[in-house]
């Protein structure tokens, strides 16, 4: 647990990519009018969730006025609204909303991270920025290895970024590399890897990704990880581990 907390602190201090540093800090200075009274985080956003997580969700990168503002993954934007509602619906989050880093939200058995930890211009990190950030994800995967049993990757970019990280973390990745698709499921050397369309507004507003589709993938990954569905029970109770 201390090792993962130390990793999170080191991620938050990273300044390796000049373009991303300039952008995240510029956004934090200029702000969005709706958040003019906020003090933006304006730094890399570390992973969020317990150090003994059995399930990992891998996104893309923090949103300029979401995670870059609040300092927590998928917190304070509409993509996060969709993701945390789904996690709450299947008993893996203590509440359905993620507003601020100190709002009391807890994740049960699941951790959320991304292959790029800084908000990128136009939500598009470059391949070089993705590769520069990869060692952080590799270290996170190594620290989670004792408990991690399933991974849900949101979107094709995350999929392409995650597979090399798994290989560098010592997992045997099939060749040719598995192709991303919603509902894709790949055995990965002791893990089950699941593909899911990203929870972007473009996908959720057009119906490409519905709440039901998202819940279905998350539920399959949770069951694979041994996280018991408690939707019929008090959601403030931590889900049990089957084994």
Short mmCIF file of C-alpha atoms in Angstrom, two decimals:
data_model
loop_
_atom_site.label_atom_id
_atom_site.label_comp_id
_atom_site.label_asym_id
_atom_site.label_seq_id
_atom_site.Cartn_x
_atom_site.Cartn_y
_atom_site.Cartn_z
CA UNK A 1 0.00 0.00 0.00
CA UNK A 2 2.83 2.40 0.87
CA UNK A 3 4.56 1.54 -2.42
CA UNK A 4 1.45 2.39 -4.45
CA UNK A 5 0.93 5.63 -2.53
CA UNK A 6 4.55 6.53 -3.23
CA UNK A 7 4.04 5.78 -6.92
CA UNK A 8 0.98 8.05 -6.96
CA UNK A 9 3.00 10.88 -5.40
CA UNK A 10 5.78 10.48 -7.96
CA UNK A 11 3.28 10.47 -10.84
CA UNK A 12 1.75 13.71 -9.55
CA UNK A 13 5.17 15.37 -9.73
CA UNK A 14 6.07 14.27 -13.26
CA UNK A 15 7.10 16.93 -15.82
CA UNK A 16 8.42 14.65 -18.57
CA UNK A 17 6.28 15.87 -21.48
CA UNK A 18 6.68 19.63 -22.17
CA UNK A 19 3.55 19.95 -24.32
CA UNK A 20 1.37 18.29 -21.69
CA UNK A 21 2.93 20.29 -18.85
CA UNK A 22 2.26 23.55 -20.69
CA UNK A 23 -1.32 22.58 -21.54
CA UNK A 24 -2.40 21.28 -18.14
CA UNK A 25 -0.95 24.34 -16.40
CA UNK A 26 -2.46 26.77 -18.92
CA UNK A 27 -5.88 25.20 -18.41
CA UNK A 28 -5.41 25.46 -14.65
CA UNK A 29 -4.65 29.18 -14.97
CA UNK A 30 -7.34 30.19 -17.43
CA UNK A 31 -10.03 27.78 -16.14
CA UNK A 32 -13.54 27.34 -17.48
CA UNK A 33 -16.04 30.04 -16.54
CA UNK A 34 -18.21 27.54 -14.66
CA UNK A 35 -15.23 26.70 -12.44
CA UNK A 36 -13.75 30.17 -12.05
CA UNK A 37 -13.70 29.87 -8.26
CA UNK A 38 -11.84 26.53 -8.30
CA UNK A 39 -8.17 26.04 -7.64
CA UNK A 40 -7.34 23.52 -10.37
CA UNK A 41 -5.13 20.53 -9.65
CA UNK A 42 -3.15 21.18 -12.86
CA UNK A 43 -0.78 18.21 -12.44
CA UNK A 44 -0.63 14.57 -13.54
CA UNK A 45 -3.56 12.62 -12.09
CA UNK A 46 -2.57 9.37 -10.33
CA UNK A 47 -4.65 6.22 -10.16
CA UNK A 48 -7.61 5.95 -7.80
CA UNK A 49 -8.70 2.94 -5.79
CA UNK A 50 -7.42 0.40 -3.27
CA UNK A 51 -3.94 -1.07 -3.38
CA UNK A 52 -5.36 -4.61 -3.20
CA UNK A 53 -7.70 -4.15 -6.18
CA UNK A 54 -8.75 -7.31 -8.00
CA UNK A 55 -10.08 -5.37 -10.97
CA UNK A 56 -8.51 -2.48 -12.89
CA UNK A 57 -10.15 0.01 -15.25
CA UNK A 58 -7.84 1.68 -17.77
CA UNK A 59 -9.04 4.87 -19.44
CA UNK A 60 -7.33 7.31 -21.80
CA UNK A 61 -6.20 10.50 -20.01
CA UNK A 62 -7.66 13.04 -17.56
CA UNK A 63 -10.12 15.59 -18.91
CA UNK A 64 -8.92 19.20 -18.95
CA UNK A 65 -11.75 20.41 -16.71
CA UNK A 66 -12.42 17.05 -15.03
CA UNK A 67 -9.48 15.19 -13.51
CA UNK A 68 -7.12 18.07 -14.31
CA UNK A 69 -9.38 20.24 -12.15
CA UNK A 70 -10.23 17.84 -9.33
CA UNK A 71 -7.06 15.73 -9.14
CA UNK A 72 -8.91 12.39 -9.26
CA UNK A 73 -9.54 10.00 -12.14
CA UNK A 74 -12.89 10.51 -13.94
CA UNK A 75 -14.01 13.00 -11.30
CA UNK A 76 -15.91 16.14 -12.19
CA UNK A 77 -16.87 15.41 -15.81
CA UNK A 78 -19.70 13.70 -17.67
CA UNK A 79 -17.65 10.66 -18.60
CA UNK A 80 -17.07 10.10 -14.91
CA UNK A 81 -20.77 10.55 -14.21
CA UNK A 82 -21.49 7.60 -16.49
CA UNK A 83 -18.66 5.40 -15.19
CA UNK A 84 -19.26 5.91 -11.47
CA UNK A 85 -23.02 5.46 -11.84
CA UNK A 86 -22.35 2.08 -13.47
CA UNK A 87 -19.87 1.08 -10.76
CA UNK A 88 -22.38 2.08 -8.11
CA UNK A 89 -25.14 0.14 -9.87
CA UNK A 90 -23.14 -3.09 -9.60
CA UNK A 91 -21.93 -2.44 -6.05
CA UNK A 92 -18.32 -1.43 -6.74
CA UNK A 93 -18.59 2.23 -5.70
CA UNK A 94 -19.97 3.69 -2.50
CA UNK A 95 -21.89 6.44 -4.30
CA UNK A 96 -23.03 7.18 -7.87
CA UNK A 97 -21.33 10.56 -8.25
CA UNK A 98 -17.74 11.79 -8.30
CA UNK A 99 -17.59 15.54 -7.79
CA UNK A 100 -14.44 16.35 -5.82
CA UNK A 101 -11.45 14.44 -4.52
CA UNK A 102 -12.77 14.77 -0.96
CA UNK A 103 -16.42 13.80 -1.59
CA UNK A 104 -16.14 10.51 0.30
CA UNK A 105 -16.33 8.23 -2.73
CA UNK A 106 -14.76 4.80 -2.20
CA UNK A 107 -14.18 2.02 -4.71
CA UNK A 108 -14.60 -1.59 -3.64
CA UNK A 109 -12.09 -3.99 -5.10
CA UNK A 110 -11.52 -1.89 -8.22
CA UNK A 111 -8.92 0.72 -9.17
CA UNK A 112 -8.99 3.24 -12.03
CA UNK A 113 -5.95 4.43 -13.92
CA UNK A 114 -4.91 5.64 -17.38
CA UNK A 115 -1.99 5.20 -19.76
CA UNK A 116 -1.50 8.99 -19.92
CA UNK A 117 -1.72 10.89 -16.63
CA UNK A 118 -1.86 14.48 -17.93
CA UNK A 119 -4.76 16.16 -19.70
CA UNK A 120 -3.80 16.44 -23.40
CA UNK A 121 -4.89 19.15 -25.85
CA UNK A 122 -8.06 18.07 -27.71
CA UNK A 123 -8.04 14.87 -25.60
CA UNK A 124 -5.37 13.46 -27.94
CA UNK A 125 -1.98 12.53 -26.50
CA UNK A 126 0.72 11.81 -29.04
CA UNK A 127 2.22 8.32 -29.40
CA UNK A 128 5.44 9.72 -27.92
CA UNK A 129 3.61 11.06 -24.87
CA UNK A 130 1.86 7.72 -24.46
CA UNK A 131 5.17 5.89 -24.57
CA UNK A 132 6.84 8.31 -22.17
CA UNK A 133 4.05 7.72 -19.65
CA UNK A 134 4.10 3.93 -20.02
CA UNK A 135 6.61 3.21 -17.22
CA UNK A 136 4.12 4.57 -14.69
CA UNK A 137 1.48 2.07 -15.84
CA UNK A 138 4.04 -0.74 -15.84
CA UNK A 139 4.97 0.03 -12.24
CA UNK A 140 1.32 0.19 -11.23
CA UNK A 141 0.64 -3.18 -12.86
CA UNK A 142 3.62 -4.70 -11.04
CA UNK A 143 2.40 -3.39 -7.67
CA UNK A 144 -1.13 -4.69 -8.29
CA UNK A 145 0.05 -8.09 -9.52
CA UNK A 146 -0.56 -10.04 -6.27
CA UNK A 147 -4.32 -9.34 -6.33
CA UNK A 148 -5.23 -8.23 -9.85
CA UNK A 149 -7.49 -10.68 -11.74
CA UNK A 150 -9.30 -8.65 -14.42
CA UNK A 151 -8.81 -5.47 -16.43
CA UNK A 152 -11.35 -3.39 -18.37
CA UNK A 153 -9.82 -1.12 -21.01
CA UNK A 154 -11.96 1.80 -22.19
CA UNK A 155 -11.42 2.56 -25.86
CA UNK A 156 -8.98 1.64 -28.60
CA UNK A 157 -6.28 4.10 -27.52
CA UNK A 158 -6.19 2.65 -24.02
CA UNK A 159 -6.12 -0.87 -25.48
CA UNK A 160 -3.15 -0.05 -27.70
CA UNK A 161 -1.34 1.57 -24.79
CA UNK A 162 -2.12 -1.13 -22.25
CA UNK A 163 -0.93 -4.19 -24.17
CA UNK A 164 2.74 -3.11 -24.35
CA UNK A 165 2.57 -2.15 -20.68
CA UNK A 166 1.33 -5.62 -19.76
CA UNK A 167 4.17 -7.12 -21.77
CA UNK A 168 6.73 -4.93 -20.00
CA UNK A 169 5.17 -5.93 -16.67
CA UNK A 170 5.95 -9.57 -17.47
CA UNK A 171 2.59 -10.75 -18.81
CA UNK A 172 2.53 -12.91 -21.94
CA UNK A 173 0.58 -10.98 -24.54
CA UNK A 174 -0.71 -13.09 -27.49
CA UNK A 175 0.75 -12.53 -30.94
CA UNK A 176 -0.60 -11.15 -33.11
CA UNK A 177 -1.83 -8.67 -30.54
CA UNK A 178 -5.57 -8.94 -29.82
CA UNK A 179 -7.75 -6.44 -31.65
CA UNK A 180 -9.85 -4.00 -29.62
CA UNK A 181 -13.60 -4.32 -29.68
CA UNK A 182 -16.47 -3.75 -27.30
CA UNK A 183 -16.99 -6.99 -25.44
CA UNK A 184 -13.58 -8.37 -26.45
CA UNK A 185 -12.23 -10.81 -23.87
CA UNK A 186 -8.63 -12.00 -23.87
CA UNK A 187 -6.89 -14.36 -21.41
CA UNK A 188 -3.66 -12.65 -20.44
CA UNK A 189 -1.35 -14.83 -18.38
CA UNK A 190 -3.47 -15.07 -15.25
CA UNK A 191 -5.66 -12.09 -16.07
CA UNK A 192 -8.80 -11.60 -18.13
CA UNK A 193 -8.65 -8.50 -20.32
CA UNK A 194 -11.97 -6.93 -21.39
CA UNK A 195 -12.57 -4.28 -24.05
CA UNK A 196 -15.26 -1.63 -23.65
CA UNK A 197 -16.15 1.46 -25.65
CA UNK A 198 -14.92 4.58 -23.90
CA UNK A 199 -17.37 6.48 -21.69
CA UNK A 200 -16.85 9.64 -23.75
CA UNK A 201 -19.77 11.96 -24.36
CA UNK A 202 -19.57 11.17 -28.07
CA UNK A 203 -20.20 7.49 -27.33
CA UNK A 204 -22.76 7.89 -24.56
CA UNK A 205 -24.77 10.69 -26.20
CA UNK A 206 -25.06 8.82 -29.51
CA UNK A 207 -25.95 5.53 -27.87
CA UNK A 208 -22.84 3.76 -29.11
CA UNK A 209 -22.27 2.92 -25.44
CA UNK A 210 -25.39 2.56 -23.31
CA UNK A 211 -25.45 2.24 -19.50
CA UNK A 212 -26.55 -1.37 -19.91
CA UNK A 213 -23.63 -2.16 -22.23
CA UNK A 214 -21.19 -0.62 -19.76
CA UNK A 215 -22.68 -2.45 -16.78
CA UNK A 216 -22.55 -5.76 -18.64
CA UNK A 217 -18.79 -5.48 -19.28
CA UNK A 218 -18.04 -4.23 -15.78
CA UNK A 219 -20.13 -7.00 -14.26
CA UNK A 220 -18.34 -9.71 -16.28
CA UNK A 221 -14.97 -8.32 -15.21
CA UNK A 222 -16.08 -8.12 -11.58
CA UNK A 223 -17.31 -11.69 -11.59
CA UNK A 224 -14.04 -12.84 -13.16
CA UNK A 225 -12.14 -11.01 -10.43
CA UNK A 226 -14.20 -12.70 -7.72
CA UNK A 227 -16.08 -9.53 -6.78
CA UNK A 228 -19.61 -10.56 -5.85
CA UNK A 229 -22.49 -8.51 -7.26
CA UNK A 230 -24.33 -6.86 -4.36
CA UNK A 231 -26.86 -4.77 -6.27
CA UNK A 232 -29.73 -6.21 -4.23
CA UNK A 233 -27.99 -5.40 -0.95
CA UNK A 234 -26.94 -2.27 0.85
CA UNK A 235 -24.45 -0.66 -1.53
CA UNK A 236 -22.55 0.93 1.34
CA UNK A 237 -21.37 -2.57 2.29
CA UNK A 238 -18.05 -3.58 0.79
CA UNK A 239 -18.42 -6.43 -1.75
CA UNK A 240 -17.04 -9.76 -0.60
CA UNK A 241 -14.21 -11.64 -2.24
CA UNK A 242 -14.98 -15.16 -3.40
CA UNK A 243 -11.72 -16.82 -2.46
#
